[in-house]
mmCIF file of C-alpha atoms in Angstrom:
data_model
loop_
_atom_site.group_PDB
_atom_site.id
_atom_site.type_symbol
_atom_site.label_atom_id
_atom_site.label_comp_id
_atom_site.label_asym_id
_atom_site.label_seq_id
_atom_site.Cartn_x
_atom_site.Cartn_y
_atom_site.Cartn_z
ATOM 1 C CA MET A 1149 0.000 0.000 0.000
ATOM 2 C CA ARG A 1150 2.829 2.358 0.726
ATOM 3 C CA VAL A 1151 4.334 1.714 -2.699
ATOM 4 C CA ASN A 1152 1.024 2.431 -4.418
ATOM 5 C CA LYS A 1153 0.647 5.714 -2.532
ATOM 6 C CA LEU A 1154 4.130 6.824 -3.663
ATOM 7 C CA THR A 1155 3.384 5.906 -7.272
ATOM 8 C CA ILE A 1156 0.094 7.822 -7.288
ATOM 9 C CA ALA A 1157 1.817 10.829 -5.749
ATOM 10 C CA ALA A 1158 4.556 10.756 -8.392
ATOM 11 C CA LEU A 1159 2.016 10.555 -11.212
ATOM 12 C CA ALA A 1160 0.142 13.518 -9.765
ATOM 13 C CA VAL A 1161 3.332 15.622 -9.772
ATOM 14 C CA VAL A 1162 4.148 14.697 -13.395
ATOM 15 C CA ALA A 1163 0.612 15.473 -14.488
ATOM 16 C CA GLY A 1164 0.778 18.857 -12.771
ATOM 17 C CA LEU A 1165 4.020 19.740 -14.510
ATOM 18 C CA SER A 1166 2.630 18.702 -17.909
ATOM 19 C CA LEU A 1167 -0.465 20.841 -17.389
ATOM 20 C CA THR A 1168 1.651 23.865 -16.468
ATOM 21 C CA ALA A 1169 3.861 23.415 -19.536
ATOM 22 C CA CYS A 1170 0.813 23.219 -21.825
ATOM 23 C CA GLN A 1171 -0.637 26.378 -20.319
ATOM 24 C CA ASN A 1172 2.661 28.242 -20.877
ATOM 25 C CA ASP A 1173 2.768 27.115 -24.539
ATOM 26 C CA ASP A 1174 -0.844 28.240 -25.068
ATOM 27 C CA GLU A 1175 -0.133 31.668 -23.527
ATOM 28 C CA ALA A 1176 2.984 32.132 -25.658
ATOM 29 C CA ALA A 1177 1.017 31.234 -28.786
ATOM 30 C CA ALA A 1178 -1.708 33.710 -27.828
ATOM 31 C CA VAL A 1179 0.870 36.456 -27.352
ATOM 32 C CA ASP A 1180 2.463 35.713 -30.736
ATOM 33 C CA GLN A 1181 -0.929 35.816 -32.459
ATOM 34 C CA SER A 1182 -1.750 39.176 -30.878
ATOM 35 C CA LYS A 1183 1.313 40.809 -32.508
ATOM 36 C CA PRO A 1184 0.673 42.408 -35.940
ATOM 37 C CA SER A 1185 2.444 40.614 -38.728
ATOM 38 C CA VAL A 1186 4.863 42.710 -40.812
ATOM 39 C CA SER A 1187 5.341 41.742 -44.439
ATOM 40 C CA SER A 1188 8.911 41.970 -45.650
ATOM 41 C CA THR A 1189 7.648 43.034 -49.066
ATOM 42 C CA GLU A 1190 5.699 46.088 -47.899
ATOM 43 C CA GLY A 1191 8.762 48.352 -47.910
ATOM 44 C CA SER A 1192 9.889 47.177 -51.328
ATOM 45 C CA ASP A 1193 6.369 47.614 -52.756
ATOM 46 C CA ASP A 1194 6.218 51.193 -51.482
ATOM 47 C CA SER A 1195 9.675 51.866 -52.933
ATOM 48 C CA ALA A 1196 8.698 50.383 -56.280
ATOM 49 C CA GLN A 1197 5.502 52.444 -56.351
ATOM 50 C CA GLY A 1198 7.485 55.567 -55.515
ATOM 51 C CA GLU A 1199 9.903 54.906 -58.345
ATOM 52 C CA ALA A 1200 7.037 54.277 -60.777
ATOM 53 C CA LYS A 1201 5.453 57.625 -59.875
ATOM 54 C CA GLU A 1202 8.582 59.584 -60.820
ATOM 55 C CA PRO A 1203 8.209 60.983 -64.378
ATOM 56 C CA ALA A 1204 10.790 59.905 -66.901
ATOM 57 C CA ALA A 1205 13.241 62.643 -67.886
ATOM 58 C CA LYS A 1206 12.607 64.018 -71.369
ATOM 59 C CA GLU A 1207 15.525 64.584 -73.716
ATOM 60 C CA PRO A 1208 15.543 67.950 -75.484
ATOM 61 C CA ALA A 1209 14.683 67.694 -79.151
ATOM 62 C CA ALA A 1210 17.520 68.528 -81.518
ATOM 63 C CA ALA A 1211 16.953 71.569 -83.748
ATOM 64 C CA GLY A 1212 16.605 70.781 -87.432
ATOM 65 C CA LYS A 1213 18.613 72.668 -90.006
ATOM 66 C CA CYS A 1214 17.426 76.076 -91.186
ATOM 67 C CA ARG A 1215 15.626 75.841 -94.518
ATOM 68 C CA THR A 1216 15.761 78.511 -97.191
ATOM 69 C CA ASP A 1217 11.979 79.016 -97.055
ATOM 70 C CA GLU A 1218 12.160 79.623 -93.276
ATOM 71 C CA LEU A 1219 14.851 82.309 -93.484
ATOM 72 C CA ASP A 1220 14.459 86.002 -94.161
ATOM 73 C CA ILE A 1221 17.678 86.844 -96.036
ATOM 74 C CA LYS A 1222 18.936 90.406 -96.400
ATOM 75 C CA ALA A 1223 22.209 92.002 -97.528
ATOM 76 C CA GLN A 1224 23.655 95.429 -96.760
ATOM 77 C CA ASP A 1225 26.891 97.273 -97.348
ATOM 78 C CA SER A 1226 29.109 97.143 -94.254
ATOM 79 C CA THR A 1227 32.313 98.630 -95.668
ATOM 80 C CA ILE A 1228 34.331 100.676 -93.176
ATOM 81 C CA ASP A 1229 36.300 103.626 -94.525
ATOM 82 C CA GLY A 1230 39.984 102.881 -94.600
ATOM 83 C CA ASP A 1231 39.612 99.101 -94.932
ATOM 84 C CA GLU A 1232 41.633 97.492 -97.684
ATOM 85 C CA LEU A 1233 38.668 95.387 -98.781
ATOM 86 C CA SER A 1234 35.004 96.314 -99.193
ATOM 87 C CA THR A 1235 32.424 94.255 -97.304
ATOM 88 C CA VAL A 1236 28.787 93.224 -97.599
ATOM 89 C CA ALA A 1237 27.014 91.598 -94.635
ATOM 90 C CA VAL A 1238 24.332 88.993 -95.283
ATOM 91 C CA THR A 1239 21.863 88.302 -92.458
ATOM 92 C CA PHE A 1240 19.708 85.216 -91.925
ATOM 93 C CA THR A 1241 16.640 85.718 -89.695
ATOM 94 C CA ASN A 1242 14.722 82.658 -88.554
ATOM 95 C CA GLY A 1243 11.038 83.045 -89.387
ATOM 96 C CA GLY A 1244 10.065 79.369 -89.307
ATOM 97 C CA GLY A 1245 8.285 79.439 -85.939
ATOM 98 C CA HIS A 1246 10.723 77.005 -84.292
ATOM 99 C CA ASP A 1247 14.413 76.651 -83.490
ATOM 100 C CA CYS A 1248 16.729 75.753 -86.343
ATOM 101 C CA SER A 1249 20.457 75.141 -86.720
ATOM 102 C CA VAL A 1250 22.729 76.807 -89.249
ATOM 103 C CA GLY A 1251 26.489 76.582 -89.567
ATOM 104 C CA GLY A 1252 29.339 76.406 -92.015
ATOM 105 C CA PHE A 1253 29.418 78.477 -95.170
ATOM 106 C CA ALA A 1254 26.647 79.755 -97.385
ATOM 107 C CA GLY A 1255 27.008 79.583 -101.117
ATOM 108 C CA VAL A 1256 27.625 83.056 -102.601
ATOM 109 C CA ASP A 1257 27.626 83.984 -106.285
ATOM 110 C CA LEU A 1258 27.860 87.451 -107.785
ATOM 111 C CA LYS A 1259 26.035 87.979 -111.040
ATOM 112 C CA THR A 1260 28.034 90.267 -113.308
ATOM 113 C CA ASN A 1261 28.026 91.475 -116.894
ATOM 114 C CA ALA A 1262 30.908 89.075 -117.509
ATOM 115 C CA GLY A 1263 29.229 86.001 -115.979
ATOM 116 C CA THR A 1264 28.947 84.518 -112.507
ATOM 117 C CA VAL A 1265 31.681 85.031 -109.933
ATOM 118 C CA SER A 1266 31.601 82.479 -107.102
ATOM 119 C CA ALA A 1267 33.007 83.486 -103.731
ATOM 120 C CA GLU A 1268 35.712 81.365 -102.133
ATOM 121 C CA ARG A 1269 35.469 80.291 -98.493
ATOM 122 C CA SER A 1270 37.761 81.894 -95.955
ATOM 123 C CA GLY A 1271 39.872 79.673 -93.713
ATOM 124 C CA GLU A 1272 37.943 80.552 -90.541
ATOM 125 C CA GLN A 1273 36.207 78.050 -88.246
ATOM 126 C CA ALA A 1274 32.513 77.536 -88.921
ATOM 127 C CA PRO A 1275 30.650 76.311 -85.780
ATOM 128 C CA ALA A 1276 26.912 75.681 -85.946
ATOM 129 C CA THR A 1277 24.501 78.185 -84.391
ATOM 130 C CA VAL A 1278 20.971 77.466 -83.122
ATOM 131 C CA LEU A 1279 18.578 80.266 -84.043
ATOM 132 C CA LYS A 1280 15.411 80.678 -82.027
ATOM 133 C CA ASP A 1281 12.381 81.971 -83.872
ATOM 134 C CA GLY A 1282 13.036 85.632 -84.743
ATOM 135 C CA GLU A 1283 16.777 85.509 -84.048
ATOM 136 C CA SER A 1284 19.403 86.485 -86.633
ATOM 137 C CA VAL A 1285 22.967 85.640 -87.604
ATOM 138 C CA SER A 1286 25.220 87.254 -90.215
ATOM 139 C CA PHE A 1287 28.276 86.534 -92.346
ATOM 140 C CA TYR A 1288 30.473 88.706 -94.531
ATOM 141 C CA ILE A 1289 31.379 88.871 -98.203
ATOM 142 C CA SER A 1290 34.641 90.686 -98.916
ATOM 143 C CA TYR A 1291 35.845 91.940 -102.280
ATOM 144 C CA PRO A 1292 38.406 94.437 -103.611
ATOM 145 C CA ALA A 1293 37.285 97.937 -104.399
ATOM 146 C CA ASN A 1294 37.551 99.025 -108.023
ATOM 147 C CA ASP A 1295 40.145 101.781 -107.795
ATOM 148 C CA THR A 1296 41.521 101.276 -111.292
ATOM 149 C CA GLY A 1297 39.645 104.161 -112.815
ATOM 150 C CA GLY A 1298 38.045 101.846 -115.369
ATOM 151 C CA SER A 1299 34.532 100.440 -115.508
ATOM 152 C CA GLY A 1300 35.679 97.041 -114.223
ATOM 153 C CA VAL A 1301 33.265 94.128 -113.933
ATOM 154 C CA ARG A 1302 29.755 95.422 -113.226
ATOM 155 C CA ILE A 1303 27.845 93.539 -110.475
ATOM 156 C CA THR A 1304 24.158 93.006 -111.235
ATOM 157 C CA GLY A 1305 22.969 90.759 -108.386
ATOM 158 C CA LEU A 1306 23.779 88.516 -105.421
ATOM 159 C CA VAL A 1307 22.755 84.859 -105.163
ATOM 160 C CA VAL A 1308 22.834 83.284 -101.677
ATOM 161 C CA THR A 1309 22.311 79.604 -100.847
ATOM 162 C CA PRO A 1310 22.041 78.731 -97.123
ATOM 163 C CA PRO A 1311 24.344 75.943 -95.866
ATOM 164 C CA ASP A 1312 23.226 72.384 -96.754
ATOM 165 C CA GLU A 1313 20.450 73.746 -98.964
ATOM 166 C CA THR A 1314 19.912 73.683 -102.726
ATOM 167 C CA LYS A 1315 17.336 76.475 -102.958
ATOM 168 C CA SER A 1316 18.873 79.918 -103.508
ATOM 169 C CA VAL A 1317 17.662 83.478 -103.037
ATOM 170 C CA THR A 1318 18.582 86.319 -105.420
ATOM 171 C CA LEU A 1319 19.101 89.735 -103.812
ATOM 172 C CA ASP A 1320 20.006 93.202 -104.998
ATOM 173 C CA TRP A 1321 23.723 93.855 -104.629
ATOM 174 C CA PRO A 1322 24.188 96.571 -101.961
ATOM 175 C CA GLY A 1323 27.953 97.067 -102.350
ATOM 176 C CA ALA A 1324 30.158 98.849 -104.860
ATOM 177 C CA ALA A 1325 28.935 98.774 -108.409
ATOM 178 C CA SER A 1326 31.900 96.926 -109.873
ATOM 179 C CA LEU A 1327 34.915 94.706 -109.274
ATOM 180 C CA PRO A 1328 38.368 95.465 -110.645
ATOM 181 C CA VAL A 1329 39.405 93.362 -113.621
ATOM 182 C CA THR A 1330 41.846 90.718 -112.440
ATOM 183 C CA GLU A 1331 44.099 88.370 -114.304
ATOM 184 C CA GLY A 1332 44.949 84.785 -113.415
ATOM 185 C CA PRO A 1333 42.969 81.995 -111.745
ATOM 186 C CA GLY A 1334 40.885 82.295 -108.593
ATOM 187 C CA THR A 1335 38.436 84.903 -107.458
ATOM 188 C CA PRO A 1336 38.942 88.060 -105.403
ATOM 189 C CA VAL A 1337 35.572 87.545 -103.672
ATOM 190 C CA LYS A 1338 35.660 85.756 -100.268
ATOM 191 C CA VAL A 1339 32.872 84.564 -97.965
ATOM 192 C CA GLY A 1340 33.147 84.155 -94.192
ATOM 193 C CA PRO A 1341 31.395 81.473 -92.121
ATOM 194 C CA ILE A 1342 27.991 81.886 -90.526
ATOM 195 C CA GLY A 1343 28.404 84.227 -87.543
ATOM 196 C CA SER A 1344 31.498 85.984 -88.923
ATOM 197 C CA ALA A 1345 29.798 89.388 -89.166
ATOM 198 C CA GLY A 1346 27.958 91.355 -86.511
ATOM 199 C CA GLN A 1347 24.217 91.702 -86.945
ATOM 200 C CA GLY A 1348 23.481 94.628 -89.178
ATOM 201 C CA GLY A 1349 27.108 94.713 -90.356
#
């Protein structure tokens, strides 16, 4: 009987410990369930949404070349007293309603009573210039004055072709009436690059 009493007492202690352990596990589970769950993807989703909301940067559109029909082309005498050579300034004004790019050398031909005289390019640099609508840029035409006392070669007109264009514009010649008669190859008429003359000469 004494042995049975000890066995029953031992079983009662073990059962009590098991019950306590189960209660502790249940309480811990309840505490864990009460905590709000945090998704590891929430931060990355917010970041991705933030990046998607940012507008993509727009690249500026490149200006197309200035077309003959979009340019108002004028020429005026810009000779300065005392200069060895006489000068005419030709001005391009952008009237196309949008930006355009012009650079290099224009084609220049003088119409004379002895035929056409084509200007030769100077050796200056010819960087491109972007003209906003209404803006202007000029270049020069230089030629020797006719100081020979003779009639020389009479100039009857000026033909200008903008750079990279095939359409030309014929203008009245605003400079001296004639060129001196020259012998040998080449031409005494020179043309500077776009931007080589101040606006208005």
